[in-house]
Every structure is written in C-alpha cells, then in structure tokens.
C-alpha positions as semicolon CSV with decimal commas, in nm:
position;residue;x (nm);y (nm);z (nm)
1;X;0,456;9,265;0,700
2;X;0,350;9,641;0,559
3;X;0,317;9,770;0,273
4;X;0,304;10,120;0,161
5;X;0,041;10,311;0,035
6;X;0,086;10,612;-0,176
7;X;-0,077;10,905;-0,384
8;X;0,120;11,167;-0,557
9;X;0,005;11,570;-0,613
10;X;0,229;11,741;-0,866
11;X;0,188;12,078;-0,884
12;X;0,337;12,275;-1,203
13;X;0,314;12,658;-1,326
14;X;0,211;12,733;-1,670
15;X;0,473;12,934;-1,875
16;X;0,124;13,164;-1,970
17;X;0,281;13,561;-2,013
18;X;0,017;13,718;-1,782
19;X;-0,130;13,562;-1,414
20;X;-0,469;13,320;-1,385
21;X;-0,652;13,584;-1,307
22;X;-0,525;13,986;-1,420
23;X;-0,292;14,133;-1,664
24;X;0,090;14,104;-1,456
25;X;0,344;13,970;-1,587
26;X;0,359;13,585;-1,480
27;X;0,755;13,580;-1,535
28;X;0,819;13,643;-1,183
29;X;1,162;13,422;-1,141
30;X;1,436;13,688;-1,039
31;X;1,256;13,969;-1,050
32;X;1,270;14,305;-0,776
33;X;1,040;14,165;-0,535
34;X;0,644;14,318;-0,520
35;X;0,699;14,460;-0,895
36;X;0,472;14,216;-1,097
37;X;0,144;14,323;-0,870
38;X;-0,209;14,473;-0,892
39;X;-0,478;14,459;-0,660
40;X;-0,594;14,151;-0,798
41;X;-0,322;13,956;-0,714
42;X;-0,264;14,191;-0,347
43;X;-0,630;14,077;-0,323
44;X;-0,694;14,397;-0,248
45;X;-1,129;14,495;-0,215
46;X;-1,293;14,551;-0,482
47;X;-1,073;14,409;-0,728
48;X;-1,272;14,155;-1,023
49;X;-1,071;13,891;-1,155
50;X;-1,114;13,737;-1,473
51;X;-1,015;13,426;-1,630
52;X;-0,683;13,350;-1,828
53;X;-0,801;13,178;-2,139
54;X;-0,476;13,067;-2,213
55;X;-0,438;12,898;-1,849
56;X;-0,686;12,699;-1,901
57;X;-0,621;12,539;-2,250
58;X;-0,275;12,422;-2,069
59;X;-0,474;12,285;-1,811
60;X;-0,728;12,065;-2,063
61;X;-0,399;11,975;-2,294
62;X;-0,211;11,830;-1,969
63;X;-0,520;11,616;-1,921
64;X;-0,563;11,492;-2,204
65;X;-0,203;11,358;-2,236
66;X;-0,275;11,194;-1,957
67;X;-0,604;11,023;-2,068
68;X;-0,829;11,211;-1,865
69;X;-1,178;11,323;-1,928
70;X;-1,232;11,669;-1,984
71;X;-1,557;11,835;-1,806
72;X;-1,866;11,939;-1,956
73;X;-1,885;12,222;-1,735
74;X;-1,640;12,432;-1,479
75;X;-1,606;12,673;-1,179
76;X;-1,347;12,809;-0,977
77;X;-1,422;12,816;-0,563
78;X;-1,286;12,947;-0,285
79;X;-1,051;12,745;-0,097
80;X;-1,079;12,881;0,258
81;X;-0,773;12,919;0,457
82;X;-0,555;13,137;0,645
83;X;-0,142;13,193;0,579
84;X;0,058;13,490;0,555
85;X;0,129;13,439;0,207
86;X;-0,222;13,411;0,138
87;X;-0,356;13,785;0,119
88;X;-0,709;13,732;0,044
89;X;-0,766;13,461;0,303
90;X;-0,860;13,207;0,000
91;X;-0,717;13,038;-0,286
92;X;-0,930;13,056;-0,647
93;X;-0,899;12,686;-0,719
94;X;-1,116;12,413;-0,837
95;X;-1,257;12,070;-0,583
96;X;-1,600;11,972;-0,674
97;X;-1,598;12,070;-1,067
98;X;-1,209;12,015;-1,173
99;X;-1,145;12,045;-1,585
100;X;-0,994;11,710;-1,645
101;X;-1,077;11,334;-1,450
102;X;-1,009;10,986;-1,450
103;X;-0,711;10,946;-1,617
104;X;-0,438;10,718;-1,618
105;X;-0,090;10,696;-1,724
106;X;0,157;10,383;-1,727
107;X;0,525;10,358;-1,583
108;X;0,761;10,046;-1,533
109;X;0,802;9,877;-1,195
110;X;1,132;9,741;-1,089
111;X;1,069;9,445;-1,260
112;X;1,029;9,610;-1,603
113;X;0,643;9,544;-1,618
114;X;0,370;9,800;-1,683
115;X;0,222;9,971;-1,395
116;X;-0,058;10,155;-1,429
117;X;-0,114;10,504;-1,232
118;X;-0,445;10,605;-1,205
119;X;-0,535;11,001;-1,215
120;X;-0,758;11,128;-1,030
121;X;-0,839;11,493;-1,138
122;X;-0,620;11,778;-1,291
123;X;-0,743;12,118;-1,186
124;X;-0,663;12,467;-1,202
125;X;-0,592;12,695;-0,950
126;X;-0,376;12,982;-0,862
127;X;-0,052;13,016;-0,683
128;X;0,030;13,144;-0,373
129;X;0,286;13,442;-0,275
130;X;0,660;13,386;-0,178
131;X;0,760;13,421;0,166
132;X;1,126;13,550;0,210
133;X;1,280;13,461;0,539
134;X;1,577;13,657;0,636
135;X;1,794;13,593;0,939
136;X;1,933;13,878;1,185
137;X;2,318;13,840;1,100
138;X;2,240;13,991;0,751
139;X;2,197;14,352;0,813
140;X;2,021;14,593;0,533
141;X;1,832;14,931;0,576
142;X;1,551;14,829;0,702
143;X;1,661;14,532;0,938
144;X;1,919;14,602;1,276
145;X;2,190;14,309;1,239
146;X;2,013;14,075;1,517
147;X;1,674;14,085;1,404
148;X;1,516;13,807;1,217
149;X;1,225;13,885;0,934
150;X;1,024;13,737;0,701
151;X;0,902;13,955;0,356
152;X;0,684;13,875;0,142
153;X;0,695;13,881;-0,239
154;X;0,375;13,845;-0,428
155;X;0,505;13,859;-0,768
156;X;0,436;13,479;-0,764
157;X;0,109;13,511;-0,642
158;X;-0,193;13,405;-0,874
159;X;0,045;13,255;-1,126
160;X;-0,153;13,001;-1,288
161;X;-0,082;12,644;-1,162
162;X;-0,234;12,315;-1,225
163;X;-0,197;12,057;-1,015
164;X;-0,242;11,684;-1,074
165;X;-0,367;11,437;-0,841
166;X;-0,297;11,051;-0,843
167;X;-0,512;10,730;-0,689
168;X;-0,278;10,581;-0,371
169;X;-0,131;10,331;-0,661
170;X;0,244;10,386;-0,567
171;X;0,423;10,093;-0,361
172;X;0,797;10,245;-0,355
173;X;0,968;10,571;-0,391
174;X;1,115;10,458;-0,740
175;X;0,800;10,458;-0,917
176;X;0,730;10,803;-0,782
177;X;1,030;10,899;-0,963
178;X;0,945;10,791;-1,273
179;X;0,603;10,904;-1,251
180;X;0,753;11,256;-1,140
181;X;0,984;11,234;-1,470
182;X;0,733;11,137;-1,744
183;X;0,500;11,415;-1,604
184;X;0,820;11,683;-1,633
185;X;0,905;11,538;-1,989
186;X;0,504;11,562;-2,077
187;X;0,475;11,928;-1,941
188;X;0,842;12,038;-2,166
189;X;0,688;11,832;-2,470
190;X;0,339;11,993;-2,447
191;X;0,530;12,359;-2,382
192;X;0,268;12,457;-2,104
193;X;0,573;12,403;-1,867
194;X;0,966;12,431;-1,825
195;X;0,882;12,228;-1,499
196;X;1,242;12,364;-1,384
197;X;1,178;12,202;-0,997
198;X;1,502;12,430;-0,898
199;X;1,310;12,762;-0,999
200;X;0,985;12,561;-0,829
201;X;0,786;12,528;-1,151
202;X;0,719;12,193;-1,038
203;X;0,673;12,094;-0,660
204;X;0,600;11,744;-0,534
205;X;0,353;11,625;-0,239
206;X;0,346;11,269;-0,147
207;X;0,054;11,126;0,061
208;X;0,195;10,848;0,266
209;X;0,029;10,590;0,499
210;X;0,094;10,199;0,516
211;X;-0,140;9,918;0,562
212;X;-0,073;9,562;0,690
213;X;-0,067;9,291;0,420
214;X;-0,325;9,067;0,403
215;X;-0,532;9,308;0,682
216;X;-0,887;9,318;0,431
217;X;-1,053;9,637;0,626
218;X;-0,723;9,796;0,404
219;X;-0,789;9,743;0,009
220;X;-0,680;10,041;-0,187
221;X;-0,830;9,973;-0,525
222;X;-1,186;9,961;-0,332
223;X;-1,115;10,284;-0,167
224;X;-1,062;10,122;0,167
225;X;-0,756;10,313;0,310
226;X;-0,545;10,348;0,663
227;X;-0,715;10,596;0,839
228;X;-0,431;10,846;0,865
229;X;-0,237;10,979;0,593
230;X;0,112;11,195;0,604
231;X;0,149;11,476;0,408
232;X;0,511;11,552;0,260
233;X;0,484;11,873;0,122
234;X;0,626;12,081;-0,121
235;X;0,951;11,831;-0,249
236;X;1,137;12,050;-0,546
237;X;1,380;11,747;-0,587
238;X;1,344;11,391;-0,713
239;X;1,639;11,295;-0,494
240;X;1,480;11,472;-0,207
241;X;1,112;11,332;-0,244
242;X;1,267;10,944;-0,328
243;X;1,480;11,029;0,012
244;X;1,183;11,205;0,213
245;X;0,927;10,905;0,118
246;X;1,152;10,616;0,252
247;X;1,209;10,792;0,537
248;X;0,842;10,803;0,608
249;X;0,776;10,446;0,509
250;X;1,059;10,343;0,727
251;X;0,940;10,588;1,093
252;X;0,598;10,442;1,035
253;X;0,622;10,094;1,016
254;X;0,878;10,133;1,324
255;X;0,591;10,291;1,479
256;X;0,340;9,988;1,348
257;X;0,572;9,740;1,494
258;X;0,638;9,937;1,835
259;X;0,261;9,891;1,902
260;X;0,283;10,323;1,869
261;X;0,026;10,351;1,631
262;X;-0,174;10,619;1,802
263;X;0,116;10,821;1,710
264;X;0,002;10,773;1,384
265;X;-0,235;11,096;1,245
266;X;-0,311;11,321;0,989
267;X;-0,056;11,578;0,909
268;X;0,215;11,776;0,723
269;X;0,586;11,690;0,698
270;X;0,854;11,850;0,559
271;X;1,193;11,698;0,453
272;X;1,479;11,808;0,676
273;X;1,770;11,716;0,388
274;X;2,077;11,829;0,651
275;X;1,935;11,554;0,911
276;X;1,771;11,344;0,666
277;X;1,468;11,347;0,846
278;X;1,096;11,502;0,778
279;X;0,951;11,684;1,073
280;X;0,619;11,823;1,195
281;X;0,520;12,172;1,000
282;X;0,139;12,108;1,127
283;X;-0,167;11,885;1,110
284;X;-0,344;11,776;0,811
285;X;-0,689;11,962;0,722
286;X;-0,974;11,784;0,549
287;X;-1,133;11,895;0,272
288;X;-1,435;12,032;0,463
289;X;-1,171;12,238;0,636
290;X;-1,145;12,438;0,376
291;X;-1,532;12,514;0,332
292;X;-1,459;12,540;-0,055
293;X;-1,764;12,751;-0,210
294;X;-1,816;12,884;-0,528
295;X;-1,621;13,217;-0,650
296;X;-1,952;13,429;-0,636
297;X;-1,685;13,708;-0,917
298;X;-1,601;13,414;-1,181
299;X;-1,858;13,251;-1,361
300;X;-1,919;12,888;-1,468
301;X;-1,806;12,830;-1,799
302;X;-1,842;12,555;-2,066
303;X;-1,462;12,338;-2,147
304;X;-1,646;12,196;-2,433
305;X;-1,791;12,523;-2,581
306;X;-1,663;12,728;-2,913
307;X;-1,453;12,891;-2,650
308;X;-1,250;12,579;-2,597
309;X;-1,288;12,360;-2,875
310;X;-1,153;12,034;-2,734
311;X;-1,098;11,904;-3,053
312;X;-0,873;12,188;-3,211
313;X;-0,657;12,149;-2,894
314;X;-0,582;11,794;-2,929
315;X;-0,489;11,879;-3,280
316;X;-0,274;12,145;-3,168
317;X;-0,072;11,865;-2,955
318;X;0,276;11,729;-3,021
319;X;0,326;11,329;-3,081
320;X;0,381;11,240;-2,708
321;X;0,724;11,077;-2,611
322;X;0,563;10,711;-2,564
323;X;0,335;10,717;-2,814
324;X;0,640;10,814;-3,101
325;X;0,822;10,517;-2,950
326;X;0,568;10,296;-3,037
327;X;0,523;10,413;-3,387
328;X;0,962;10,353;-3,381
329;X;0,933;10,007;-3,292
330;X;0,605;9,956;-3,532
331;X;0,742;10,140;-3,835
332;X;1,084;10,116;-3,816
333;X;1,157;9,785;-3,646
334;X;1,330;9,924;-3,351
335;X;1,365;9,704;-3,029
336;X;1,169;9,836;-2,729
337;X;1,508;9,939;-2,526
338;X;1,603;10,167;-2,810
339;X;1,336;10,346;-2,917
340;X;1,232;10,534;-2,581
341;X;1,661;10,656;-2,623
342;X;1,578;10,830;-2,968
C-alpha cells in the first residue's frame, strides 16, 4: 500500500502599480506586447534596480495571515539559470533569507476534521517574461504562412510575485484544492491580489512523490522523504492541478508496483489536459543548481525597521474570512456550517 506525499508552491502577482524592481507599469494583462519595458526589466547592462516598497509590505501581510514569522533581516539573490524568457540569465528572488517562515494554516479533510498545513517560507521574487508561441498557418508581416515562431513579451517581466511554499503535508488532490482556495480568498481579502488563475495571477506547482506505508526510512514529519520528487509545474486551474496530481499519484504507484522504480527521478511535468496526461518538459534542478548568491546592486534591508513597521501593517489588515466566522458563531450564536456561508 502507498501513500502520497505532497508539497504545494503557489505563486501569486501583487496588484502593486509599478514592477519589483523599476518604475513600468505592472498592469501588463492585454497590453501591446514589449510596451511596459526599461532596461531594468530587458536586463539590459548597467541598469540598477531598486526595491518596490510597496511589494514587499504585500509580501509580509500574506505571511502574516498565514501565521508566519516575519524576518529580522532580508536580501534578494541571484537565482542562476538559463531560459529564453529569462534575459538577464538570473531571477532577483529570495532562498537563504526569505521575509516570512514557519507558518501554518488549517483546512478540512474529507472527513470534516482539521488538517493542519504547515508553511514553509513566503518570499519575494520577480517574475519572468511571457513567451508567445505562434504556429506557421497564421501568417502576419513578419512570419511566411509555414513558419513556426516564438516572441517574447517582457511586459510581465519583473512583476512582483510572491510565492508560498508548503511542508509535503498533503495526502490527496482535494485538500490541495482547498488549500489553493483559502490562499485565493486570503490574497482578494488582503487586496495584494485578484489571484485571477485565468489571467495567471496565481499559478500552482505540486511536488509529488509517494512512499510505502509503514516503510520507516519514509517519515515526512521528520523530514525523511522518497528520494525523488515530480515537479508539476505551472497549473492555472484547480480542476487541472486536482486532475494533473491524481494522474501522477496513479503512473507512480503503477510504476512502484511494476518493480519500475528506477524510472522514478527528479523532474518537471506538465499537464497535457487534451490527453489527460502530464509529460516530460525536463529534469528537476536542485537548489545548488541554481548557485543562488547575493544581488551584489540591492542591499540587505531590515523587515522590522521604521521602514516596515510590522505592527502598523497588521493593523492595516482586514478581519480574515475564518477568523470573522469564529467571532459569528461566538457572538452571534451561529452554527459552524453557517457562518463560513455569510
């Protein structure tokens, strides 16, 4: 018998009005492609970034709706890596000194019990630029009608983006759709978000492996994990990621039970949603992979400084959905299956 093992890493873009790191406009969605650019964002030499102020108060208020711990102190690094939407070769995000840790947020199971989901980290980075594939039987000025392109559009690159990462606690699909939901309802109720997944606000990654019950080399809460782990990446669909992870679960325990477990390694899968499949897009790097380093142009900052009084932003926070059901049912008498309705 197997069971699954599973960590989620939501990724969502901050409604700020300019990008993480310069002055463009960060309201990118439908715009004339390459418009919203400067050579910060083009990565272009030369070019200083600075820091979006703004950015990263959305950042701490995400984390501390979900109980996490902001930082004493914070840098951005390099995150080394090569892709053609990628211009400067490296993404400005955040590994070894992240703003908010060790949180935790709670969800019911199937059986209508509490289940706690640990968090990890929520960090800031920046996002990446759009590739835009277009096939040969649509012909424009630029293309002949059997020739097959892909453009770029960096309008969406260095957006800000902050992306939340979960402990393997998830045993099913279902409870990463209700994680996935309470985080879009949190991001809409805080306002750092629309989290609109079918503009790509907010893309899902599941981390998928599964371990044989009762096999003690495998414990998850002591960080004891399979030694593989399948990537699915970039979901922009609850249906899609609920479909995509059983999938997965399903080919590998086939695999398990095959005796094919050598087939069984570290990489990236999409979600094919015509064959209802996920497929090979390439294997999985490691952190060291990345040979994060500090951004030698941004400097370390404070999160609990004058700058970013942690205090004054919790103020500034709505009543969180849970937490006004509670005071429903405590006030006002309400039964539990009500209040979470109003």
């Amino acid at each position: 018998m197997y069971k699954p093992v599973i960590g989620l890493e939501v990724h969502v873009e901050l409604n700020t009005k300019s990008k993480m790191f310069c002055n463009c406009s960060a309201d990118y969605f439908g715009k004339k492609p390459n418009t919203h650019t400067c050579p910060v964002c083009l990565g272009l030499p030369g070019a200083l970034p600075f820091i979006n102020k703004q950015a990263i108060e959305g950042c701490l208020k995400i984390g501390l709706a979900l109980n996490c711990t902001p930082a004493e102190e914070s840098l951005f690094e390099r995150k080394n890596y090569f892709y053609p939407d990628l211009a400067k070769g490296f993404q400005t995000s955040q590994y070894r000194w992240p703003l908010s840790v060790k949180g935790w947020i709670d969800i019911e199971d199937k059986s209508g019990e509490k289940k706690r989901i640990r968090i990890n980290r929520a960090h800031q980075e920046e996002d990446t630029a759009k590739l835009m594939h277009q096939l040969g039987n649509s012909k424009t000025q630029e293309t002949s009608n059997n020739e097959n392109i892909t453009g770029i559009d960096f309008n969406r690159s260095g957006v800000p983006l902050v992306e939340i990462v979960t402990e393997p606690d998830f045993t099913d699909s279902s409870q990463i759709r209700d994680y996935a939901k309470k985080l879009q309802q949190i991001f809409r109720y805080l306002g750092v978000s629309n989290a609109d997944m079918e503009r790509g606000d907010m893309r899902l990654e599941a981390n998928v492996s599964v371990r044989e019950v009762g096999n003690e080399k495998w414990d998850v809460r002591t960080g004891k994990l399979p030694p593989y782990r399948v990537e699915l990446k970039n979901i922009n669909s609850f249906r899609f990621m609920v479909a995509a992870v059983e999938y997965e679960i399903k080919r590998q325990i086939e695999l398990l039970e095959a005796g094919r477990d050598d087939e069984l390694r570290q990489e990236t899968r999409g979600w094919d949603e015509n064959k209802k499949i996920t497929y090979v897009q390439r294997s999985k790097e490691e952190a060291h992979d990345y040979r994060y380093f500090p951004e030698p142009d941004l400097p370390e900052f404070r999160v609990q400084s004058s700058e970013f009084r942690i205090d004054d932003i919790k103020k500034g926070m709505p009543e969180l959905p849970w937490m006004k059901a509670e005071r429903f049912v405590k006030e006002l008498g309400l039964e539990w299956r009500i209040s979470p309705v109003l």
